[in-house]
Amino acid sequence: MNKKIPPFIVLLLFAVVYANAQTSTRQGQMHAFVDGLLKKMTLDEKIGQLNLLTGGEATTGSVVSTDMEAKIKNGQVGGIFSMSTPGRIRKAQELAVNHTRLKIPLIFGMDVIHGYKTMFPIPLGLSCTWDMGLIEQTARVAAIEASADGLNWTFSPMVDISRDPRWGRISEGSGEDPYLGSQIAASMVKGYQGNDLGQNNTILACIKHFALYGAVEAGREYNTTDMSLPRMYNEYFPPYKAGIDAGAATVMASFNDINGMPATANKWLLDDVLRKQWGFKGMVVTDYTAINELTAHGLGDLQEVSALAIKAGADMDMVGEGYLTTLKNSLTEGKVSQVDIDRACRLILEAKYKLGLFDDPFRYCDENRAKTEILSQEHLAFARQVAGQSFVLLKNENHLLPLKKSGTVALIGPLSNTGSNMPGTWSVSAELDKTPSLLEGMQEVLGKQVKILHAMGANLLEDSTYQTRATMFGRTIPRDTRPEADMIAEAVATANQSDVVVAALGESSEMTGESSSRTNLDIPAVQRRLLEALLNTGKPVVLVLFAGRPLTLKWENDHVPAILNAWFGGSQAAQAITDVLFGAVNPSGKLTATFPQNVGQIPLYYSHKNTGRPLEEGKWFQKFKSNYLDVDNDPLYPFGFGLSYTQFEYSSVELSAPVFNRGGYLSASVTVRNTGEVAGKEVVQLYIQDLVGSTTRPVKELKGFQKISLAPGESKKVTFRISEADLKFYNAQLTYAAEPGDFKVFIGGNSRDVKEAGFSFK
Ligand code: BGC
């Protein structure tokens, strides 16, 4: 037998060894540099590094930073966030490097959540693309633009799993599923950080909010989370870990209490899990004034809670200045150790080192880049493409969509002419006046081909004080002071002159996001009454839904022939909605969070447990079964669901073998055929059920997906490889292992409509 190793393998091995050697040399250099610097630093200088101030351009708390200039000069600041004006950044950096003894540069952060100035769909919408390449590229573009304005750290990706659409921040994450959420977390980190953080167009990612913020009780903002360890490890932790495995340089601790200890002071979470179990080597930042809030949680005064936080592993103190004002005393009194302070300081200095700031503190301050790289034509065209992929077609009776590019369209609704709402929540750097409204976008794209009539039809909300709360941060929607009946009459008259009505209804952008929890998830009643009046005209009505969360759409689903969920699509949302409505783009988004029938069903998610008394399939109410008297258990739209202008037919599932052993694998395949008349994209989803376990297991778990494109009449065989890794879970002892036994595999275009087969693992 020829034992010679092929030359390309030798080369590959050489390249891997070389890359590893390079990394460890760079790390060695970093450690030596930071060791040297720490030796020169006084206690005050070290504590100063732990202080993160806000530049106040976007604030999410009632406390704002003061005396910034003096504090920088005194070496009392390690970084600034929410400051994105290049001149201000340069000035602050000059103060730090020209006026402090050791000339340590500042780090500059910002909530660059779904784009910087070129805005992409809100993260929940973006996740509905199920396209990892696309998602990574949105983060790449965001990093290019943010760094062109001088920023080098983003507080993103937000990877909190949420199964509670009452929680307003469900809009900021990737929905309910840990497998999909993990892939997205890793893609975003890669996009922001690139291959080399030392480049001036890559920025530090921050995995947030660690942890379990999406599971706050009753969906009420900042509320408590109490959860079993197996559930944490199996269902909520994976995306955080995936982001860390992908190399995220920083992590943000969450506001919430976890089983009796808020994350900010939770040593088990920040040290045992994050650092010891997962090997995280980067820096942990608190959330906004989260250390101070530990007092309200009932853990002691500011000195007490600051000591708790630093000992738990929180390195940088956002806004609250608890570290700055108390750590010195705590050290003298023996409440914290020098080791705690040195650890935190070291990790912050290392983050700066990785960015190359010690070589050149102004590396990110190249004003020329901003002119060409921000809001470029290329970025805007990409944003339009991404938005078009994020929309989810929920209903399309009798192929009402796509619309013909002719005749008259009546565009009606409080969300039809508000550009400032298009970028969606958490778009703090978006240029709101440059984002076209749906009306403007339609006019731009359609020109004279289609006559567009317009009426507002209803206010966003009947209650003006509620509307004020729902239109903050410049996202105003002017109120019409006429009586409701007059507005509806005008809308109906407009509809009567048209061939088709497009009703732009739903939530304003600030009805989701931070501190925007809701208990009623219907379309606001005043808008529903408008919709009813429009339907009564007998004209075909298309509902273009703006939403930052799953809404309860039972009535709409029963009455409206076509529903396109457009989320909040970003800078080019209006053009992209027009592309989809008029057929230039075939919708392909698939839901990443279940849409319940009503709020009472929440939390409702596809990967639930079976219970001992499951309802028989296809049944509604059965006495002494796990169900409700007044509504069946089904969602309105299941996880993974989304229609297309074409249809896809799935063959039965073929397995390469009925059994596989440890170390082996089997393949599961289906053939998918486009049976319609237009080309389309389909997200083929693979789910697995472990039929017998040492603990109870979910009825289905997503374990793979592939997004394919099919021309009309075309078929493709889609194959998934199933191996031991796909069967692993954390058991009651938190051992991560696959258990031998029988499994079911399901493949389909959503979590409900699937073909199934069975296999055994030995
Ligand atoms: C939010 C974080 C955000 C921070 C800084 C907080 O209120 O919870 O997500 O990164 O503010 O703006």
CSV table of C-alpha atoms in Angstrom, one decimal, residues 253-587:
chain,number,residue,atom,x,y,z
A,253,ALA,CA,-24.8,40.5,30.9
A,254,SER,CA,-28.6,40.8,30.9
A,255,PHE,CA,-30.8,42.8,33.2
A,256,ASN,CA,-32.9,40.0,34.5
A,257,ASP,CA,-32.9,37.9,37.6
A,258,ILE,CA,-32.0,34.2,36.9
A,259,ASN,CA,-33.2,31.7,39.5
A,260,GLY,CA,-32.6,34.3,42.3
A,261,MET,CA,-29.5,36.1,41.1
A,262,PRO,CA,-29.5,38.8,38.4
A,263,ALA,CA,-27.1,38.0,35.6
A,264,THR,CA,-24.9,41.1,36.3
A,265,ALA,CA,-24.0,39.6,39.7
A,266,ASN,CA,-24.3,36.0,38.8
A,267,LYS,CA,-21.0,34.3,39.3
A,268,TRP,CA,-22.3,30.9,38.2
A,269,LEU,CA,-23.4,32.4,34.9
A,270,LEU,CA,-20.5,34.7,34.1
A,271,ASP,CA,-17.7,32.6,35.5
A,272,ASP,CA,-18.6,29.0,35.8
A,273,VAL,CA,-20.7,28.7,32.6
A,274,LEU,CA,-19.3,31.4,30.4
A,275,ARG,CA,-15.6,31.3,31.3
A,276,LYS,CA,-15.0,27.9,32.7
A,277,GLN,CA,-17.4,25.7,30.8
A,278,TRP,CA,-17.4,27.6,27.5
A,279,GLY,CA,-13.8,28.9,27.6
A,280,PHE,CA,-14.8,32.6,26.9
A,281,LYS,CA,-11.7,34.7,27.0
A,282,GLY,CA,-13.1,38.1,26.2
A,283,MET,CA,-14.6,41.0,28.2
A,284,VAL,CA,-18.1,41.2,29.8
A,285,VAL,CA,-19.9,44.5,29.8
A,286,THR,CA,-22.9,45.1,32.0
A,287,ASP,CA,-26.2,46.5,30.5
A,288,TYR,CA,-27.2,50.1,31.0
A,289,THR,CA,-26.9,51.0,34.8
A,290,ALA,CA,-27.4,47.3,35.5
A,291,ILE,CA,-25.0,47.3,38.5
A,292,ASN,CA,-26.9,50.1,40.2
A,293,GLU,CA,-30.1,48.3,39.5
A,294,LEU,CA,-28.9,45.4,41.6
A,295,THR,CA,-29.9,47.6,44.6
A,296,ALA,CA,-33.5,47.6,43.4
A,297,HIS,CA,-33.2,43.8,43.0
A,298,GLY,CA,-32.6,43.8,46.7
A,299,LEU,CA,-28.9,42.9,46.9
A,300,GLY,CA,-27.5,45.9,48.8
A,301,ASP,CA,-26.2,49.4,48.4
A,302,LEU,CA,-24.0,50.6,45.4
A,303,GLN,CA,-20.7,49.6,47.1
A,304,GLU,CA,-22.1,46.1,47.9
A,305,VAL,CA,-23.5,45.4,44.5
A,306,SER,CA,-20.5,46.8,42.6
A,307,ALA,CA,-18.3,44.3,44.6
A,308,LEU,CA,-20.8,41.5,43.7
A,309,ALA,CA,-20.7,42.4,40.0
A,310,ILE,CA,-16.9,42.5,39.7
A,311,LYS,CA,-16.4,39.3,41.6
A,312,ALA,CA,-19.1,37.6,39.5
A,313,GLY,CA,-17.1,38.5,36.3
A,314,ALA,CA,-18.6,41.7,35.0
A,315,ASP,CA,-15.7,43.7,33.7
A,316,MET,CA,-17.0,47.0,32.3
A,317,ASP,CA,-19.6,49.1,34.1
A,318,MET,CA,-22.1,50.7,31.6
A,319,VAL,CA,-23.1,54.2,32.7
A,320,GLY,CA,-23.8,53.6,36.4
A,321,GLU,CA,-20.2,54.4,37.7
A,322,GLY,CA,-20.6,52.0,40.6
A,323,TYR,CA,-17.1,50.7,39.9
A,324,LEU,CA,-15.6,54.2,39.6
A,325,THR,CA,-17.1,55.4,42.8
A,326,THR,CA,-16.8,52.4,45.1
A,327,LEU,CA,-14.2,49.8,44.1
A,328,LYS,CA,-11.3,51.6,45.7
A,329,ASN,CA,-13.0,51.5,49.1
A,330,SER,CA,-14.0,48.0,48.6
A,331,LEU,CA,-10.4,47.0,47.9
A,332,THR,CA,-9.3,48.7,51.1
A,333,GLU,CA,-12.1,47.0,53.0
A,334,GLY,CA,-11.3,43.6,51.6
A,335,LYS,CA,-14.6,43.3,49.7
A,336,VAL,CA,-12.9,42.8,46.4
A,337,SER,CA,-9.4,41.7,45.6
A,338,GLN,CA,-6.7,43.2,43.4
A,339,VAL,CA,-7.1,40.1,41.2
A,340,ASP,CA,-10.7,41.0,40.4
A,341,ILE,CA,-9.8,44.5,39.3
A,342,ASP,CA,-6.8,43.3,37.3
A,343,ARG,CA,-8.8,40.7,35.5
A,344,ALA,CA,-11.4,43.2,34.4
A,345,CYS,CA,-8.9,45.8,33.4
A,346,ARG,CA,-6.8,43.2,31.5
A,347,LEU,CA,-9.7,42.0,29.5
A,348,ILE,CA,-10.7,45.6,28.5
A,349,LEU,CA,-7.1,46.4,27.5
A,350,GLU,CA,-6.9,43.2,25.5
A,351,ALA,CA,-10.1,44.2,23.6
A,352,LYS,CA,-8.4,47.5,22.7
A,353,TYR,CA,-5.2,45.7,21.7
A,354,LYS,CA,-7.1,43.3,19.4
A,355,LEU,CA,-8.5,46.4,17.6
A,356,GLY,CA,-5.1,47.7,17.1
A,357,LEU,CA,-5.8,50.9,19.1
A,358,PHE,CA,-2.5,50.9,20.9
A,359,ASP,CA,-0.7,51.0,17.5
A,360,ASP,CA,-3.0,53.7,16.2
A,361,PRO,CA,-5.7,55.1,18.4
A,362,PHE,CA,-7.1,56.9,15.3
A,363,ARG,CA,-7.2,53.9,13.2
A,364,TYR,CA,-11.0,54.1,12.9
A,365,CYS,CA,-11.1,57.9,12.4
A,366,ASP,CA,-10.7,58.2,8.7
A,367,GLU,CA,-13.3,60.8,7.7
A,368,ASN,CA,-12.9,60.0,4.0
A,369,ARG,CA,-14.2,56.5,4.4
A,370,ALA,CA,-17.6,57.8,5.7
A,371,LYS,CA,-18.1,59.8,2.5
A,372,THR,CA,-17.9,56.8,0.2
A,373,GLU,CA,-18.7,53.8,2.3
A,374,ILE,CA,-21.9,54.9,4.2
A,375,LEU,CA,-25.2,54.5,2.5
A,376,SER,CA,-23.5,53.6,-0.8
A,377,GLN,CA,-25.6,52.6,-3.8
A,378,GLU,CA,-24.2,49.1,-3.4
A,379,HIS,CA,-25.3,48.9,0.3
A,380,LEU,CA,-28.7,50.2,-0.5
A,381,ALA,CA,-29.2,47.7,-3.3
A,382,PHE,CA,-28.2,45.0,-1.0
A,383,ALA,CA,-30.6,46.2,1.7
A,384,ARG,CA,-33.5,46.1,-0.8
A,385,GLN,CA,-32.6,42.5,-1.7
A,386,VAL,CA,-32.4,41.4,1.9
A,387,ALA,CA,-35.7,43.1,2.8
A,388,GLY,CA,-37.4,41.3,0.0
A,389,GLN,CA,-36.2,38.0,1.4
A,390,SER,CA,-37.4,38.7,4.9
A,391,PHE,CA,-41.1,39.2,4.2
A,392,VAL,CA,-43.4,36.3,5.0
A,393,LEU,CA,-46.5,35.7,2.9
A,394,LEU,CA,-49.1,34.4,5.4
A,395,LYS,CA,-52.1,34.1,3.1
A,396,ASN,CA,-52.8,34.5,-0.6
A,397,GLU,CA,-56.3,33.3,-1.6
A,398,ASN,CA,-56.9,32.8,-5.3
A,399,HIS,CA,-53.5,34.1,-6.1
A,400,LEU,CA,-54.5,37.7,-5.4
A,401,LEU,CA,-50.8,38.5,-5.2
A,402,PRO,CA,-48.8,39.4,-7.1
A,403,LEU,CA,-50.7,42.4,-8.3
A,404,LYS,CA,-50.7,43.6,-11.9
A,405,LYS,CA,-48.5,46.6,-12.8
A,406,SER,CA,-51.5,48.5,-14.2
A,407,GLY,CA,-54.8,50.1,-13.0
A,408,THR,CA,-55.4,51.8,-9.8
A,409,VAL,CA,-54.3,50.9,-6.3
A,410,ALA,CA,-55.6,52.4,-3.1
A,411,LEU,CA,-52.9,52.5,-0.5
A,412,ILE,CA,-54.6,53.0,2.9
A,413,GLY,CA,-53.6,53.0,6.5
A,414,PRO,CA,-51.7,54.8,9.2
A,415,LEU,CA,-48.5,53.0,8.2
A,416,SER,CA,-48.7,53.8,4.5
A,417,ASN,CA,-46.9,57.1,4.6
A,418,THR,CA,-44.5,57.2,7.4
A,419,GLY,CA,-40.8,56.9,6.4
A,420,SER,CA,-39.5,57.2,9.9
A,421,ASN,CA,-41.2,53.9,10.9
A,422,MET,CA,-39.7,51.9,8.1
A,423,PRO,CA,-36.3,51.2,9.6
A,424,GLY,CA,-37.9,49.6,12.7
A,425,THR,CA,-36.9,49.7,16.3
A,426,TRP,CA,-33.3,49.9,17.4
A,427,SER,CA,-32.1,51.8,14.4
A,428,VAL,CA,-30.5,54.6,16.4
A,429,SER,CA,-28.2,55.8,13.6
A,430,ALA,CA,-30.7,55.5,10.8
A,431,GLU,CA,-31.3,58.7,8.8
A,432,LEU,CA,-35.1,58.7,9.2
A,433,ASP,CA,-35.7,61.5,6.7
A,434,LYS,CA,-33.9,59.5,4.0
A,435,THR,CA,-36.1,56.4,4.3
A,436,PRO,CA,-39.0,56.5,1.9
A,437,SER,CA,-42.5,55.7,3.2
A,438,LEU,CA,-44.4,52.9,1.5
A,439,LEU,CA,-46.3,55.4,-0.6
A,440,GLU,CA,-43.1,57.1,-1.7
A,441,GLY,CA,-41.4,53.8,-2.4
A,442,MET,CA,-44.4,52.6,-4.5
A,443,GLN,CA,-44.4,55.8,-6.5
A,444,GLU,CA,-40.6,55.5,-7.1
A,445,VAL,CA,-40.7,51.9,-8.2
A,446,LEU,CA,-44.0,51.9,-10.2
A,447,GLY,CA,-43.7,55.4,-11.8
A,448,LYS,CA,-46.7,56.0,-14.0
A,449,GLN,CA,-47.5,52.3,-14.6
A,450,VAL,CA,-49.9,52.2,-11.7
A,451,LYS,CA,-52.1,55.0,-10.4
A,452,ILE,CA,-51.8,55.2,-6.6
A,453,LEU,CA,-54.5,56.8,-4.5
A,454,HIS,CA,-53.9,57.3,-0.8
A,455,ALA,CA,-55.8,57.9,2.4
A,456,MET,CA,-54.7,57.4,6.0
A,457,GLY,CA,-58.0,55.9,7.0
A,458,ALA,CA,-57.3,55.6,10.7
A,459,ASN,CA,-54.9,56.8,13.4
A,460,LEU,CA,-52.4,54.3,14.6
A,461,LEU,CA,-54.1,54.0,17.9
A,462,GLU,CA,-57.3,55.4,19.2
A,463,ASP,CA,-55.8,56.5,22.5
A,464,SER,CA,-53.5,59.5,21.9
A,465,THR,CA,-51.3,58.9,25.0
A,466,TYR,CA,-50.7,55.3,23.9
A,467,GLN,CA,-49.8,56.6,20.5
A,468,THR,CA,-47.2,59.0,22.1
A,469,ARG,CA,-45.6,56.1,23.8
A,470,ALA,CA,-45.7,54.1,20.6
A,471,THR,CA,-44.0,56.7,18.4
A,472,MET,CA,-40.9,57.8,20.4
A,473,PHE,CA,-37.4,58.6,19.1
A,474,GLY,CA,-38.6,60.7,16.1
A,475,ARG,CA,-40.9,58.0,14.7
A,476,THR,CA,-43.9,60.3,14.8
A,477,ILE,CA,-47.1,59.4,13.0
A,478,PRO,CA,-49.2,62.6,12.9
A,479,ARG,CA,-52.6,62.2,14.3
A,480,ASP,CA,-55.6,63.1,12.3
A,481,THR,CA,-58.1,65.0,14.5
A,482,ARG,CA,-61.2,64.3,12.4
A,483,PRO,CA,-63.8,61.8,13.8
A,484,GLU,CA,-63.0,58.2,13.0
A,485,ALA,CA,-66.1,57.9,10.8
A,486,ASP,CA,-64.9,60.7,8.6
A,487,MET,CA,-61.5,59.1,8.1
A,488,ILE,CA,-63.1,55.8,7.3
A,489,ALA,CA,-65.6,57.4,4.9
A,490,GLU,CA,-62.7,59.0,3.0
A,491,ALA,CA,-60.8,55.7,2.9
A,492,VAL,CA,-63.8,53.9,1.6
A,493,ALA,CA,-64.4,56.5,-1.1
A,494,THR,CA,-60.7,56.1,-2.1
A,495,ALA,CA,-61.0,52.3,-2.1
A,496,ASN,CA,-64.1,52.5,-4.3
A,497,GLN,CA,-62.1,54.3,-7.0
A,498,SER,CA,-59.5,51.6,-7.1
A,499,ASP,CA,-59.0,48.1,-8.5
A,500,VAL,CA,-57.3,46.8,-5.4
A,501,VAL,CA,-56.7,48.0,-1.9
A,502,VAL,CA,-53.4,47.7,-0.1
A,503,ALA,CA,-53.9,48.2,3.6
A,504,ALA,CA,-50.7,49.2,5.5
A,505,LEU,CA,-51.6,48.4,9.1
A,506,GLY,CA,-50.2,46.9,12.2
A,507,GLU,CA,-47.7,48.2,14.8
A,508,SER,CA,-45.5,51.3,14.7
A,509,SER,CA,-41.8,50.6,15.0
A,510,GLU,CA,-41.7,51.6,18.6
A,511,MET,CA,-44.6,49.3,19.6
A,512,THR,CA,-41.7,46.7,19.8
A,513,GLY,CA,-38.2,47.0,21.1
A,514,GLU,CA,-37.0,47.8,24.6
A,515,SER,CA,-39.6,48.6,27.1
A,516,SER,CA,-42.4,47.9,24.6
A,517,SER,CA,-44.1,44.8,26.0
A,518,ARG,CA,-47.8,44.4,25.2
A,519,THR,CA,-50.6,42.3,26.5
A,520,ASN,CA,-52.9,42.6,23.6
A,521,LEU,CA,-51.4,41.5,20.3
A,522,ASP,CA,-54.3,42.3,18.0
A,523,ILE,CA,-54.0,44.9,15.3
A,524,PRO,CA,-55.2,48.0,17.2
A,525,ALA,CA,-59.0,48.1,17.2
A,526,VAL,CA,-59.3,51.4,15.3
A,527,GLN,CA,-57.2,49.9,12.5
A,528,ARG,CA,-59.3,46.7,12.5
A,529,ARG,CA,-62.5,48.8,12.1
A,530,LEU,CA,-60.9,50.4,9.1
A,531,LEU,CA,-59.9,47.1,7.6
A,532,GLU,CA,-63.5,45.8,8.1
A,533,ALA,CA,-64.8,48.9,6.2
A,534,LEU,CA,-62.3,48.3,3.4
A,535,LEU,CA,-63.3,44.7,3.1
A,536,ASN,CA,-67.0,45.7,3.0
A,537,THR,CA,-66.3,47.7,-0.2
A,538,GLY,CA,-66.0,44.3,-2.0
A,539,LYS,CA,-62.7,45.4,-3.5
A,540,PRO,CA,-59.8,42.8,-3.1
A,541,VAL,CA,-57.8,43.8,-0.1
A,542,VAL,CA,-54.1,43.0,0.5
A,543,LEU,CA,-53.0,43.5,4.1
A,544,VAL,CA,-49.4,44.6,4.3
A,545,LEU,CA,-48.6,44.1,7.9
A,546,PHE,CA,-46.0,46.0,9.8
A,547,ALA,CA,-45.0,44.2,13.0
A,548,GLY,CA,-42.1,43.6,15.3
A,549,ARG,CA,-43.5,40.5,16.8
A,550,PRO,CA,-46.0,37.7,16.1
A,551,LEU,CA,-49.4,39.4,16.3
A,552,THR,CA,-52.7,37.6,16.8
A,553,LEU,CA,-54.3,37.6,13.4
A,554,LYS,CA,-57.1,35.2,13.7
A,555,TRP,CA,-59.7,37.7,12.5
A,556,GLU,CA,-57.5,38.9,9.6
A,557,ASN,CA,-56.8,35.4,8.6
A,558,ASP,CA,-60.5,34.6,8.5
A,559,HIS,CA,-61.5,37.6,6.5
A,560,VAL,CA,-58.6,39.1,4.5
A,561,PRO,CA,-57.7,37.4,1.2
A,562,ALA,CA,-54.0,38.2,1.2
A,563,ILE,CA,-51.6,39.0,4.0
A,564,LEU,CA,-47.9,39.9,3.6
A,565,ASN,CA,-46.0,40.3,6.9
A,566,ALA,CA,-43.4,42.9,6.1
A,567,TRP,CA,-41.9,43.3,9.6
A,568,PHE,CA,-39.8,46.5,9.5
A,569,GLY,CA,-37.6,46.1,6.5
A,570,GLY,CA,-35.0,48.9,6.8
A,571,SER,CA,-33.8,51.6,4.5
A,572,GLN,CA,-35.3,50.1,1.4
A,573,ALA,CA,-38.3,48.5,2.9
A,574,ALA,CA,-40.8,50.4,0.7
A,575,GLN,CA,-39.1,49.5,-2.5
A,576,ALA,CA,-38.8,45.9,-1.4
A,577,ILE,CA,-42.5,45.7,-0.4
A,578,THR,CA,-43.4,47.0,-3.9
A,579,ASP,CA,-41.1,44.4,-5.5
A,580,VAL,CA,-42.9,41.7,-3.7
A,581,LEU,CA,-46.5,43.0,-4.1
A,582,PHE,CA,-46.0,43.4,-7.9
A,583,GLY,CA,-44.1,40.2,-8.4
A,584,ALA,CA,-40.6,41.3,-9.2
A,585,VAL,CA,-39.6,39.3,-6.2
A,586,ASN,CA,-41.3,36.0,-5.1
A,587,PRO,CA,-41.6,35.9,-1.3
